[in-house]
XYZ file of C-alpha atoms in Angstrom:
656
model
C 199.953 -105.030 -42.620
C 201.325 -104.567 -39.117
C 203.966 -107.228 -39.744
C 205.047 -105.457 -42.946
C 205.425 -102.132 -41.154
C 207.459 -103.646 -38.363
C 209.676 -105.319 -40.947
C 210.194 -101.922 -42.619
C 211.157 -100.371 -39.300
C 213.460 -103.321 -38.702
C 215.263 -102.647 -42.001
C 215.515 -98.940 -41.197
C 217.172 -99.624 -37.876
C 219.115 -102.717 -38.875
C 222.507 -100.923 -38.691
C 221.936 -99.651 -35.172
C 223.885 -101.525 -32.475
C 220.918 -101.455 -30.112
C 217.389 -102.664 -30.882
C 215.074 -99.967 -32.200
C 212.321 -99.149 -29.725
C 208.898 -98.942 -31.371
C 205.738 -97.835 -29.605
C 202.653 -99.728 -30.746
C 198.995 -98.958 -30.092
C 197.424 -102.428 -30.412
C 193.715 -103.005 -30.892
C 192.599 -105.278 -28.109
C 194.707 -107.436 -25.819
C 197.451 -108.770 -28.084
C 200.537 -110.289 -26.405
C 203.982 -109.138 -27.502
C 205.896 -112.298 -26.660
C 204.901 -113.974 -29.927
C 206.831 -111.523 -32.110
C 210.322 -112.746 -32.992
C 212.032 -109.525 -34.184
C 215.450 -109.337 -32.482
C 216.274 -105.862 -33.866
C 213.078 -104.340 -32.495
C 211.896 -103.632 -29.006
C 208.108 -103.383 -29.006
C 206.367 -101.361 -26.342
C 202.595 -101.415 -25.901
C 201.407 -97.881 -25.199
C 197.703 -98.413 -24.602
C 195.480 -100.648 -22.566
C 192.576 -102.276 -24.397
C 189.478 -100.118 -24.853
C 191.245 -96.962 -23.544
C 190.097 -93.528 -24.729
C 192.109 -90.912 -26.646
C 193.293 -89.048 -23.539
C 194.648 -92.252 -22.035
C 196.551 -92.930 -25.265
C 198.173 -89.474 -25.157
C 199.087 -89.886 -21.479
C 200.607 -93.316 -22.165
C 202.727 -91.886 -24.958
C 203.936 -88.946 -22.866
C 204.857 -91.238 -19.971
C 207.012 -93.448 -22.209
C 208.445 -90.774 -24.511
C 211.318 -90.073 -22.137
C 212.849 -93.447 -22.963
C 212.893 -92.585 -26.649
C 211.124 -94.088 -29.676
C 212.400 -94.872 -33.161
C 208.805 -94.910 -34.455
C 205.210 -94.990 -33.263
C 202.379 -97.011 -34.830
C 199.196 -94.992 -34.365
C 195.899 -96.085 -32.800
C 193.913 -98.308 -35.158
C 190.610 -96.662 -34.205
C 191.841 -93.073 -34.335
C 191.448 -92.247 -30.651
C 193.638 -89.169 -30.098
C 195.420 -89.692 -33.409
C 195.635 -85.983 -34.265
C 197.146 -85.129 -30.870
C 199.662 -87.973 -31.100
C 200.583 -86.930 -34.620
C 201.350 -83.388 -33.420
C 203.438 -84.654 -30.508
C 205.471 -86.965 -32.755
C 206.044 -84.142 -35.227
C 207.269 -81.969 -32.359
C 209.660 -84.698 -31.163
C 210.725 -85.695 -34.717
C 209.457 -89.261 -34.252
C 208.013 -91.097 -37.288
C 204.273 -91.555 -36.768
C 202.714 -94.337 -38.885
C 198.953 -94.785 -39.175
C 197.143 -97.886 -40.477
C 193.550 -96.657 -40.387
C 191.125 -94.903 -42.657
C 191.195 -91.129 -42.355
C 189.231 -88.484 -44.268
C 191.087 -86.151 -46.601
C 192.488 -83.195 -44.684
C 195.342 -80.657 -45.012
C 198.836 -82.124 -45.543
C 200.191 -83.823 -42.446
C 203.563 -83.290 -40.836
C 206.555 -84.677 -42.763
C 207.216 -87.177 -39.976
C 203.831 -88.917 -40.339
C 202.193 -90.870 -43.101
C 199.218 -93.220 -43.519
C 199.555 -96.551 -45.335
C 195.775 -96.921 -45.648
C 194.357 -96.230 -49.166
C 193.322 -92.685 -50.003
C 189.805 -91.904 -48.767
C 188.402 -90.731 -52.124
C 189.977 -93.539 -54.118
C 188.776 -96.114 -51.609
C 185.206 -94.758 -51.783
C 185.282 -94.995 -55.580
C 186.690 -98.517 -55.432
C 184.035 -99.741 -53.003
C 181.292 -98.222 -55.152
C 182.712 -99.922 -58.243
C 182.785 -103.280 -56.454
C 179.187 -102.963 -55.249
C 178.057 -101.839 -58.713
C 179.735 -104.872 -60.287
C 177.523 -107.127 -58.150
C 174.514 -105.824 -60.094
C 172.213 -105.697 -57.055
C 168.827 -104.106 -57.690
C 168.100 -103.657 -53.970
C 170.359 -103.881 -50.941
C 170.532 -102.704 -47.348
C 173.500 -100.776 -45.948
C 174.194 -101.579 -42.289
C 176.764 -99.177 -40.886
C 178.273 -97.755 -37.739
C 179.961 -94.387 -37.381
C 179.762 -92.104 -40.411
C 179.242 -92.868 -44.092
C 182.183 -90.920 -45.499
C 183.860 -94.095 -46.748
C 180.644 -95.179 -48.519
C 179.653 -91.836 -50.007
C 180.033 -93.147 -53.565
C 178.059 -96.298 -52.736
C 175.091 -94.119 -51.798
C 175.282 -92.465 -55.198
C 174.398 -95.810 -56.818
C 170.751 -95.183 -55.983
C 169.097 -93.527 -58.945
C 165.804 -91.661 -58.963
C 162.997 -93.836 -60.302
C 159.580 -92.151 -60.328
C 157.735 -95.466 -60.807
C 159.539 -97.245 -57.960
C 157.660 -97.736 -54.700
C 160.776 -98.104 -52.564
C 164.398 -97.070 -52.584
C 166.961 -99.410 -54.046
C 169.322 -98.666 -51.122
C 168.027 -99.063 -47.568
C 170.050 -97.405 -44.766
C 170.092 -98.832 -41.252
C 172.515 -97.626 -38.580
C 173.816 -100.125 -36.059
C 173.235 -99.187 -32.455
C 175.608 -99.434 -29.536
C 174.984 -103.165 -29.319
C 176.130 -105.745 -28.755
C 172.634 -107.129 -29.481
C 171.454 -106.096 -32.952
C 168.798 -108.795 -33.434
C 165.881 -106.358 -33.513
C 167.424 -104.374 -36.361
C 168.452 -107.498 -38.269
C 164.977 -108.982 -37.819
C 163.477 -105.811 -39.288
C 165.763 -106.132 -42.314
C 164.849 -109.808 -42.721
C 161.146 -108.880 -42.699
C 161.779 -106.607 -45.702
C 162.875 -109.698 -47.677
C 166.159 -108.042 -48.638
C 168.856 -110.609 -49.451
C 171.729 -108.262 -50.333
C 173.627 -106.606 -47.468
C 176.564 -104.180 -47.358
C 178.073 -104.384 -43.870
C 180.234 -101.455 -42.755
C 181.573 -101.994 -39.254
C 184.719 -102.922 -37.359
C 186.080 -106.362 -38.302
C 185.855 -107.583 -34.716
C 182.054 -107.163 -34.821
C 181.461 -108.984 -38.101
C 181.278 -112.479 -36.643
C 178.773 -111.516 -33.947
C 176.579 -109.670 -36.460
C 176.565 -112.600 -38.872
C 175.724 -114.993 -36.050
C 172.801 -112.809 -34.980
C 171.678 -112.599 -38.601
C 171.559 -116.397 -38.704
C 169.454 -116.488 -35.554
C 166.782 -114.079 -36.835
C 166.559 -115.644 -40.309
C 168.391 -112.990 -42.317
C 171.130 -115.468 -43.210
C 169.047 -118.627 -42.929
C 169.964 -119.713 -46.451
C 172.805 -119.068 -48.830
C 170.758 -116.900 -51.166
C 171.720 -113.955 -48.919
C 174.913 -112.134 -49.931
C 176.943 -109.952 -47.557
C 179.588 -107.464 -48.731
C 182.161 -106.466 -46.076
C 183.470 -102.965 -46.720
C 186.383 -103.049 -44.265
C 189.681 -104.037 -45.880
C 190.827 -105.865 -42.757
C 187.921 -108.333 -42.905
C 188.441 -111.679 -44.631
C 186.991 -115.187 -44.475
C 190.265 -117.125 -44.245
C 191.172 -117.826 -40.626
C 194.878 -118.653 -40.705
C 195.867 -116.102 -38.081
C 197.622 -118.616 -35.845
C 199.953 -119.591 -38.660
C 200.256 -116.077 -40.056
C 201.564 -114.562 -36.831
C 203.477 -117.748 -35.946
C 201.477 -118.675 -32.878
C 201.233 -122.204 -34.305
C 204.070 -124.160 -35.865
C 202.081 -126.688 -37.916
C 198.585 -127.138 -39.272
C 197.911 -130.874 -39.651
C 194.420 -131.767 -40.897
C 192.591 -132.252 -44.201
C 194.384 -129.109 -45.387
C 193.830 -128.655 -49.127
C 196.658 -126.865 -50.914
C 195.240 -123.918 -52.869
C 196.756 -120.844 -54.448
C 194.961 -118.460 -52.100
C 196.199 -120.283 -49.009
C 199.739 -120.522 -50.377
C 199.896 -116.730 -50.442
C 199.381 -116.629 -46.666
C 201.214 -119.704 -45.375
C 203.653 -122.352 -46.566
C 202.740 -125.965 -47.315
C 204.751 -129.147 -47.249
C 204.955 -131.536 -50.167
C 201.599 -133.221 -50.889
C 200.923 -136.094 -48.532
C 197.814 -137.310 -50.356
C 196.442 -136.679 -53.837
C 192.729 -136.431 -54.404
C 190.028 -134.695 -56.386
C 186.467 -133.479 -56.111
C 183.951 -136.244 -56.695
C 180.236 -136.875 -56.187
C 178.801 -138.611 -53.133
C 175.432 -140.185 -53.846
C 173.095 -142.683 -52.255
C 172.455 -146.241 -53.359
C 168.758 -146.418 -54.092
C 166.308 -149.118 -55.038
C 163.956 -146.600 -56.608
C 164.284 -148.012 -60.103
C 163.625 -151.529 -58.857
C 160.593 -150.388 -56.868
C 159.165 -148.623 -59.886
C 159.602 -151.819 -61.936
C 157.190 -153.667 -59.657
C 154.539 -152.724 -62.203
C 157.016 -152.777 -65.044
C 154.864 -155.271 -66.959
C 152.614 -152.328 -67.848
C 155.447 -150.146 -69.165
C 155.699 -151.613 -72.693
C 152.440 -149.814 -73.497
C 151.373 -146.356 -72.494
C 148.206 -145.693 -70.518
C 146.425 -144.605 -73.700
C 147.294 -147.870 -75.449
C 146.028 -149.897 -72.497
C 142.755 -147.948 -72.398
C 142.260 -148.266 -76.159
C 142.945 -152.013 -76.022
C 140.446 -152.604 -73.214
C 137.832 -150.481 -74.962
C 138.385 -152.327 -78.235
C 138.088 -155.661 -76.411
C 134.639 -154.743 -75.084
C 133.453 -153.188 -78.349
C 134.576 -156.166 -80.439
C 132.905 -158.622 -78.056
C 129.618 -156.772 -78.536
C 130.197 -156.640 -82.301
C 130.777 -160.422 -82.511
C 127.606 -160.923 -80.475
C 125.549 -158.899 -82.985
C 127.223 -160.465 -86.040
C 126.688 -163.981 -84.691
C 122.998 -163.291 -84.158
C 122.646 -161.870 -87.673
C 124.602 -164.649 -89.405
C 122.306 -167.669 -90.181
C 125.215 -170.127 -89.984
C 125.629 -169.457 -86.264
C 122.101 -170.665 -85.531
C 122.456 -174.425 -84.972
C 120.234 -177.453 -84.387
C 120.293 -178.204 -80.653
C 119.549 -181.916 -81.401
C 121.674 -183.091 -84.347
C 119.794 -186.415 -84.465
C 116.590 -184.596 -85.380
C 116.882 -183.415 -89.008
C 113.769 -181.231 -88.717
C 114.037 -179.357 -85.431
C 111.339 -177.004 -84.336
C 113.884 -174.550 -82.847
C 117.449 -173.374 -83.607
C 119.981 -172.392 -80.954
C 122.692 -169.677 -80.947
C 125.493 -170.303 -78.429
C 127.034 -166.834 -78.828
C 125.818 -165.006 -75.808
C 127.708 -162.089 -74.291
C 129.694 -164.322 -71.930
C 130.892 -166.597 -74.718
C 131.849 -163.608 -76.884
C 133.919 -162.137 -74.042
C 135.584 -165.510 -73.496
C 136.452 -165.876 -77.194
C 138.086 -162.455 -77.494
C 139.878 -162.760 -74.147
C 141.313 -166.176 -74.965
C 142.559 -164.890 -78.296
C 144.509 -161.923 -76.972
C 145.882 -164.086 -74.152
C 147.072 -166.601 -76.804
C 145.161 -169.368 -74.997
C 142.486 -170.080 -77.602
C 138.845 -171.012 -76.961
C 136.905 -174.317 -76.927
C 134.084 -172.866 -79.059
C 134.459 -171.101 -82.389
C 132.079 -169.250 -84.702
C 130.763 -171.013 -87.825
C 129.368 -168.156 -89.844
C 131.539 -166.467 -92.480
C 130.894 -162.963 -91.160
C 131.605 -163.875 -87.556
C 134.759 -165.727 -88.619
C 136.017 -162.682 -90.530
C 135.484 -160.497 -87.454
C 137.213 -163.079 -85.259
C 140.149 -163.378 -87.694
C 140.701 -159.617 -87.648
C 140.745 -159.711 -83.867
C 143.257 -162.556 -83.988
C 145.498 -160.476 -86.269
C 145.271 -157.542 -83.897
C 146.029 -159.819 -80.933
C 149.054 -161.321 -82.696
C 150.646 -157.918 -83.325
C 149.870 -156.599 -79.855
C 151.097 -159.665 -77.947
C 154.296 -159.891 -80.016
C 155.033 -156.199 -79.510
C 154.258 -156.428 -75.824
C 156.525 -159.442 -75.322
C 159.468 -157.792 -77.097
C 159.106 -154.485 -75.259
C 158.652 -156.187 -71.904
C 161.904 -158.094 -72.325
C 163.704 -154.871 -73.230
C 162.314 -153.015 -70.226
C 163.172 -155.731 -67.735
C 166.739 -156.155 -68.964
C 167.718 -152.560 -69.730
C 165.974 -150.494 -67.053
C 166.609 -152.823 -64.147
C 168.178 -150.771 -61.336
C 170.007 -148.589 -63.831
C 171.911 -145.662 -62.370
C 170.524 -142.330 -63.477
C 173.692 -140.434 -62.475
C 176.933 -141.750 -63.945
C 178.905 -138.537 -64.404
C 178.917 -134.863 -63.537
C 177.360 -134.157 -66.935
C 174.391 -136.386 -66.083
C 173.990 -134.529 -62.795
C 174.125 -131.115 -64.449
C 171.702 -131.996 -67.255
C 168.825 -133.074 -65.005
C 166.692 -131.255 -62.451
C 165.399 -134.098 -60.293
C 168.455 -134.754 -58.112
C 169.659 -131.675 -56.199
C 173.367 -131.238 -55.478
C 175.421 -129.047 -53.164
C 178.781 -128.426 -51.496
C 180.156 -127.360 -48.128
C 179.878 -123.617 -47.745
C 183.041 -121.505 -47.667
C 185.282 -124.456 -48.520
C 187.746 -125.181 -51.298
C 185.114 -127.182 -53.208
C 182.782 -124.190 -53.278
C 185.677 -121.969 -54.363
C 186.371 -124.384 -57.214
C 182.872 -123.904 -58.640
C 182.908 -120.160 -58.007
C 186.179 -119.512 -59.820
C 186.029 -122.210 -62.495
C 186.156 -121.085 -66.100
C 184.374 -124.235 -67.297
C 180.901 -123.417 -68.597
C 179.464 -126.631 -67.148
C 180.730 -125.856 -63.643
C 179.551 -122.253 -63.946
C 176.086 -123.527 -64.807
C 176.119 -125.872 -61.812
C 177.253 -123.069 -59.488
C 174.431 -120.829 -60.709
C 171.976 -123.670 -60.093
C 173.260 -124.276 -56.565
C 173.066 -120.588 -55.649
C 169.444 -120.283 -56.762
C 168.114 -123.438 -55.104
C 165.510 -122.967 -52.391
C 165.812 -124.533 -49.860
C 169.556 -124.199 -49.881
C 171.724 -127.082 -51.053
C 174.785 -125.893 -49.110
C 175.870 -127.436 -45.804
C 178.094 -125.965 -43.116
C 180.238 -129.118 -42.759
C 181.002 -132.239 -44.761
C 179.473 -134.377 -42.000
C 176.142 -132.601 -42.427
C 176.399 -133.091 -46.174
C 176.866 -136.847 -45.717
C 173.930 -136.933 -43.298
C 171.735 -135.118 -45.807
C 172.658 -137.556 -48.574
C 171.712 -140.478 -46.321
C 168.468 -138.940 -45.058
C 167.132 -137.706 -48.402
C 164.644 -140.207 -49.777
C 164.981 -141.787 -53.211
C 168.533 -140.474 -53.644
C 167.374 -136.979 -54.595
C 170.460 -135.222 -53.175
C 174.137 -135.491 -54.123
C 177.078 -133.866 -52.373
C 180.414 -132.767 -53.821
C 183.323 -133.752 -51.595
C 186.996 -134.496 -51.868
C 187.579 -138.113 -52.836
C 189.598 -139.006 -49.724
C 186.708 -138.019 -47.469
C 184.259 -139.860 -49.698
C 186.316 -143.061 -49.386
C 186.301 -142.620 -45.609
C 182.500 -142.315 -45.545
C 181.975 -145.219 -47.958
C 183.798 -147.508 -45.537
C 181.247 -146.629 -42.841
C 177.991 -146.377 -44.773
C 176.962 -149.172 -47.110
C 174.164 -147.048 -48.508
C 176.552 -144.574 -50.148
C 178.375 -144.660 -53.457
C 180.898 -142.526 -55.303
C 180.570 -141.397 -58.895
C 183.977 -142.374 -60.294
C 184.935 -139.104 -61.886
C 187.219 -136.348 -60.596
C 186.381 -132.746 -61.329
C 189.876 -131.546 -60.474
C 193.176 -132.655 -58.991
C 194.468 -131.377 -55.661
C 196.459 -132.497 -52.652
C 196.532 -132.372 -48.878
C 199.549 -130.807 -47.194
C 200.869 -129.679 -43.821
C 200.537 -125.948 -43.188
C 203.236 -123.857 -41.548
C 204.217 -120.190 -41.273
C 205.790 -118.504 -44.258
C 209.538 -119.079 -44.412
C 209.589 -121.699 -41.652
C 213.118 -123.099 -41.361
C 211.826 -126.624 -40.664
C 209.940 -126.886 -43.957
C 212.859 -128.723 -45.610
C 212.930 -131.342 -42.842
C 209.182 -131.914 -43.100
C 209.371 -132.307 -46.890
C 212.190 -134.829 -46.507
C 210.129 -136.836 -44.016
C 207.087 -136.775 -46.317
C 209.175 -138.097 -49.225
C 210.563 -140.892 -47.078
C 207.076 -141.918 -45.926
C 205.857 -141.975 -49.525
C 208.777 -144.061 -50.760
C 208.433 -146.789 -48.134
C 204.634 -146.893 -48.492
C 204.004 -145.795 -44.938
C 201.424 -143.176 -45.937
C 199.360 -145.799 -47.779
C 199.582 -148.095 -44.761
C 198.392 -145.324 -42.477
C 195.517 -144.517 -44.809
C 194.432 -148.154 -44.962
C 194.704 -148.419 -41.178
C 192.594 -145.392 -40.337
C 190.135 -145.727 -43.205
C 189.380 -149.344 -42.262
C 189.151 -148.657 -38.544
C 185.472 -148.448 -37.731
C 184.498 -149.649 -41.205
C 181.497 -151.921 -41.701
C 181.205 -154.993 -43.890
C 178.970 -154.399 -46.875
C 177.425 -157.388 -48.664
C 178.507 -156.866 -52.243
C 179.630 -160.256 -53.505
C 176.185 -161.817 -53.596
C 174.668 -158.798 -55.239
C 177.252 -158.867 -58.011
C 176.716 -162.583 -58.600
C 172.932 -162.230 -58.942
C 173.026 -158.979 -60.848
C 171.186 -160.390 -63.889
C 168.433 -162.131 -61.925
C 164.969 -160.663 -61.644
C 163.752 -160.172 -58.118
C 160.298 -159.890 -56.679
C 160.578 -156.125 -56.958
C 160.728 -156.485 -60.749
C 157.761 -158.828 -61.251
C 155.809 -158.283 -58.046
C 153.059 -156.483 -59.930
C 152.148 -159.706 -61.747
C 151.514 -161.384 -58.397
C 149.389 -158.435 -57.361
C 147.254 -158.750 -60.502
C 146.902 -162.508 -59.941
C 145.818 -162.033 -56.340
C 143.361 -159.307 -57.317
C 141.864 -161.504 -60.057
C 141.442 -164.506 -57.769
C 139.911 -162.340 -55.064
C 137.490 -160.823 -57.563
C 136.522 -164.279 -58.865
C 135.962 -165.481 -55.302
C 133.695 -162.522 -54.550
C 131.646 -163.171 -57.699
C 131.458 -166.898 -56.851
C 130.104 -166.116 -53.395
C 127.558 -163.752 -54.921
C 126.405 -166.371 -57.450
C 126.242 -169.003 -54.724
C 124.012 -166.840 -52.520
C 121.777 -165.964 -55.474
C 121.456 -169.663 -56.375
C 120.494 -170.464 -52.786
C 117.815 -167.788 -52.963
C 116.451 -169.249 -56.221
C 116.320 -172.757 -54.755
C 114.520 -171.511 -51.652
C 111.881 -169.788 -53.811
C 111.382 -172.704 -56.211
C 111.267 -175.391 -53.563
C 109.266 -173.255 -51.133
C 111.743 -173.787 -48.324
C 113.476 -171.496 -45.839
C 116.485 -169.510 -47.040
C 118.676 -170.560 -44.135
C 117.715 -174.199 -44.631
C 118.622 -174.025 -48.309
C 121.859 -172.175 -47.478
C 122.795 -174.808 -44.902
C 122.139 -177.627 -47.340
C 124.079 -176.052 -50.232
C 126.985 -174.960 -48.028
C 127.287 -178.444 -46.521
C 127.430 -179.972 -49.966
C 129.938 -177.365 -51.240
C 132.297 -178.105 -48.345
C 132.239 -181.841 -49.132
C 134.942 -181.691 -51.807
C 134.969 -185.472 -52.254
C 131.524 -185.510 -53.907
C 131.370 -184.711 -57.620
C 127.658 -185.388 -58.282
C 124.895 -183.156 -57.071
C 121.171 -183.770 -56.797
C 118.925 -181.526 -58.833
C 117.024 -180.654 -55.684
C 118.458 -180.142 -52.225
C 118.081 -182.870 -49.619
C 115.767 -181.563 -46.914
C 116.698 -182.082 -43.329
C 113.069 -182.972 -42.281
C 111.761 -186.591 -42.884
C 109.392 -186.975 -45.827
C 105.651 -186.976 -44.963
C 103.083 -189.627 -45.999
C 101.454 -187.210 -48.426
C 104.835 -186.642 -49.974
C 105.288 -190.433 -50.379
C 101.880 -190.744 -52.008
C 102.601 -187.910 -54.386
C 105.917 -189.521 -55.250
C 104.221 -192.859 -55.951
C 101.681 -191.196 -58.242
C 104.424 -189.481 -60.181
C 106.244 -192.779 -60.677
C 103.073 -194.517 -61.963
C 102.324 -191.699 -64.395
C 105.879 -191.711 -65.675
C 105.752 -195.481 -66.235
C 102.444 -195.220 -68.075
C 103.810 -192.492 -70.285
C 106.763 -194.666 -71.183
C 104.511 -197.574 -72.139
C 102.352 -195.348 -74.316
C 105.401 -193.985 -76.078
C 106.664 -197.508 -76.780
C 103.270 -198.611 -78.162
C 103.015 -195.532 -80.357
C 106.435 -196.195 -81.818
C 105.570 -199.836 -82.523
C 102.329 -198.901 -84.330
C 104.189 -196.400 -86.492
C 106.685 -199.023 -87.640
C 103.965 -201.548 -88.460
C 102.061 -198.959 -90.458
C 105.111 -198.202 -92.598
C 105.616 -201.846 -93.386
């Protein structure tokens, strides 16, 4: 605004042979040597932080030299007195500050600031459009400018607290106590009414006390001179060029000029390469069936084994002669105990068969039905297992921005107060509006203060549960340095980087010509390749692509786990049976348990022996009584054999 006023004064005095002398009351220590206005002679009339009396004295001391115009104090110190003096001396007095409505001023003075009443109505309309149910008003000075904002609070008899909370800022500069009190009230909507030079310090203190700890807090700045775009060095021509990752946008083009685009890019998604799908597939062999199906199958296996046991005992055909050579046996034997029934049903569903089979019709019918069930289940399992291993192997869950928007597992964010955030805020696309609403309401916040912190968060978040929107050129730079990152190949928009410069810079044509020349000879691409590859790391991708269709241990590792668990369980049962058998031998043979254990363990470790004595070999030498008893047993056995032979011979002779 100050530049526009000086330009107006410059036009008014352009015909004068001598430069027009303008007295300026600057706010703060602002140097005058940066202003290139040859038709104007600027004179600073006030030292920084001076009071109203000092401003009047400074004006009176310099008035003898003559002024074409005077720009009034921005903070209103002694403004009324200066206005009267200028009216007396017929000097135009221009004000650029808010002033309450008062009687008409002198014809030589005017204020370019919006009318007080209209401004109050406009601010109230803006705050009302935000649709805030509760907010706090932090202010300094008086509330005349915000009188209509206060009227937004309506009387609600059932409400326990006011919808508008008033807190006056103290002398400062430390306002942490007040801001901490506001943060304790859990109010996340703030209207800040103070001088623009204090905004940054207040926001910084709000961050420190937790009032602005996340991006769910909204702050409305009531002063018209406050903005979030910091291009002051280019605006007032203190800098000649702005060379960085400067995105060309419409809002920035209204403040500064840009060169021709030096690099084209677009917003894309930065995500993390993850092995989560492969890790989950370690037990993928169980995925073809749900947990309920597995439980029902195991239950049916046990129930059917018991059913076959009962049927086999009821069916006469399953009771067999233990000695086939004897046509008239005294006893019949049934081989279908519980262990054999379990083995039959298990071998069937494992498609391995069984060495014994039922002979009764009823038991065969039951077994055939189980075989039919096993055939359907094993065929279905095999087909589904093949589909799961080939289709779900390390498959990317996020392939496009639509996939990201239509899920709620992976969080996504942008850099705060950047062009990417502005794209989502101002986009008319319903999908992007939905994503912006999601990002705003996330807790904890998904926004990051810089792109570097966004990349760090993507890398540090486990299982790839965070994605970050960045410009594609920066994503390519990060991909060259982090093998664990990937880019979703889809652009949300199209934009360009350019070189910033002051509005109307006379060297803009030369810069554009140089940019065109660099593009035509491919120098820009060479520079990009040079700097993007500098510091890059080698990522092993060739081998991974070649073995993409192979199954790794992560896909079938669960089968090895089941095998190891089964063998370990069998070994534990074998040890238990071995110890129980040793105990039985010790009881039957009336020998010590440790002696029997030593004998059986020694034999078990001798893997070259395949025949085992019915009784264990005792370590002590046999006694004489033992030899006598053994001799008697041999004699009796021989006599019994002779008697049996004689009895058989007599039977044959009698038949003849």
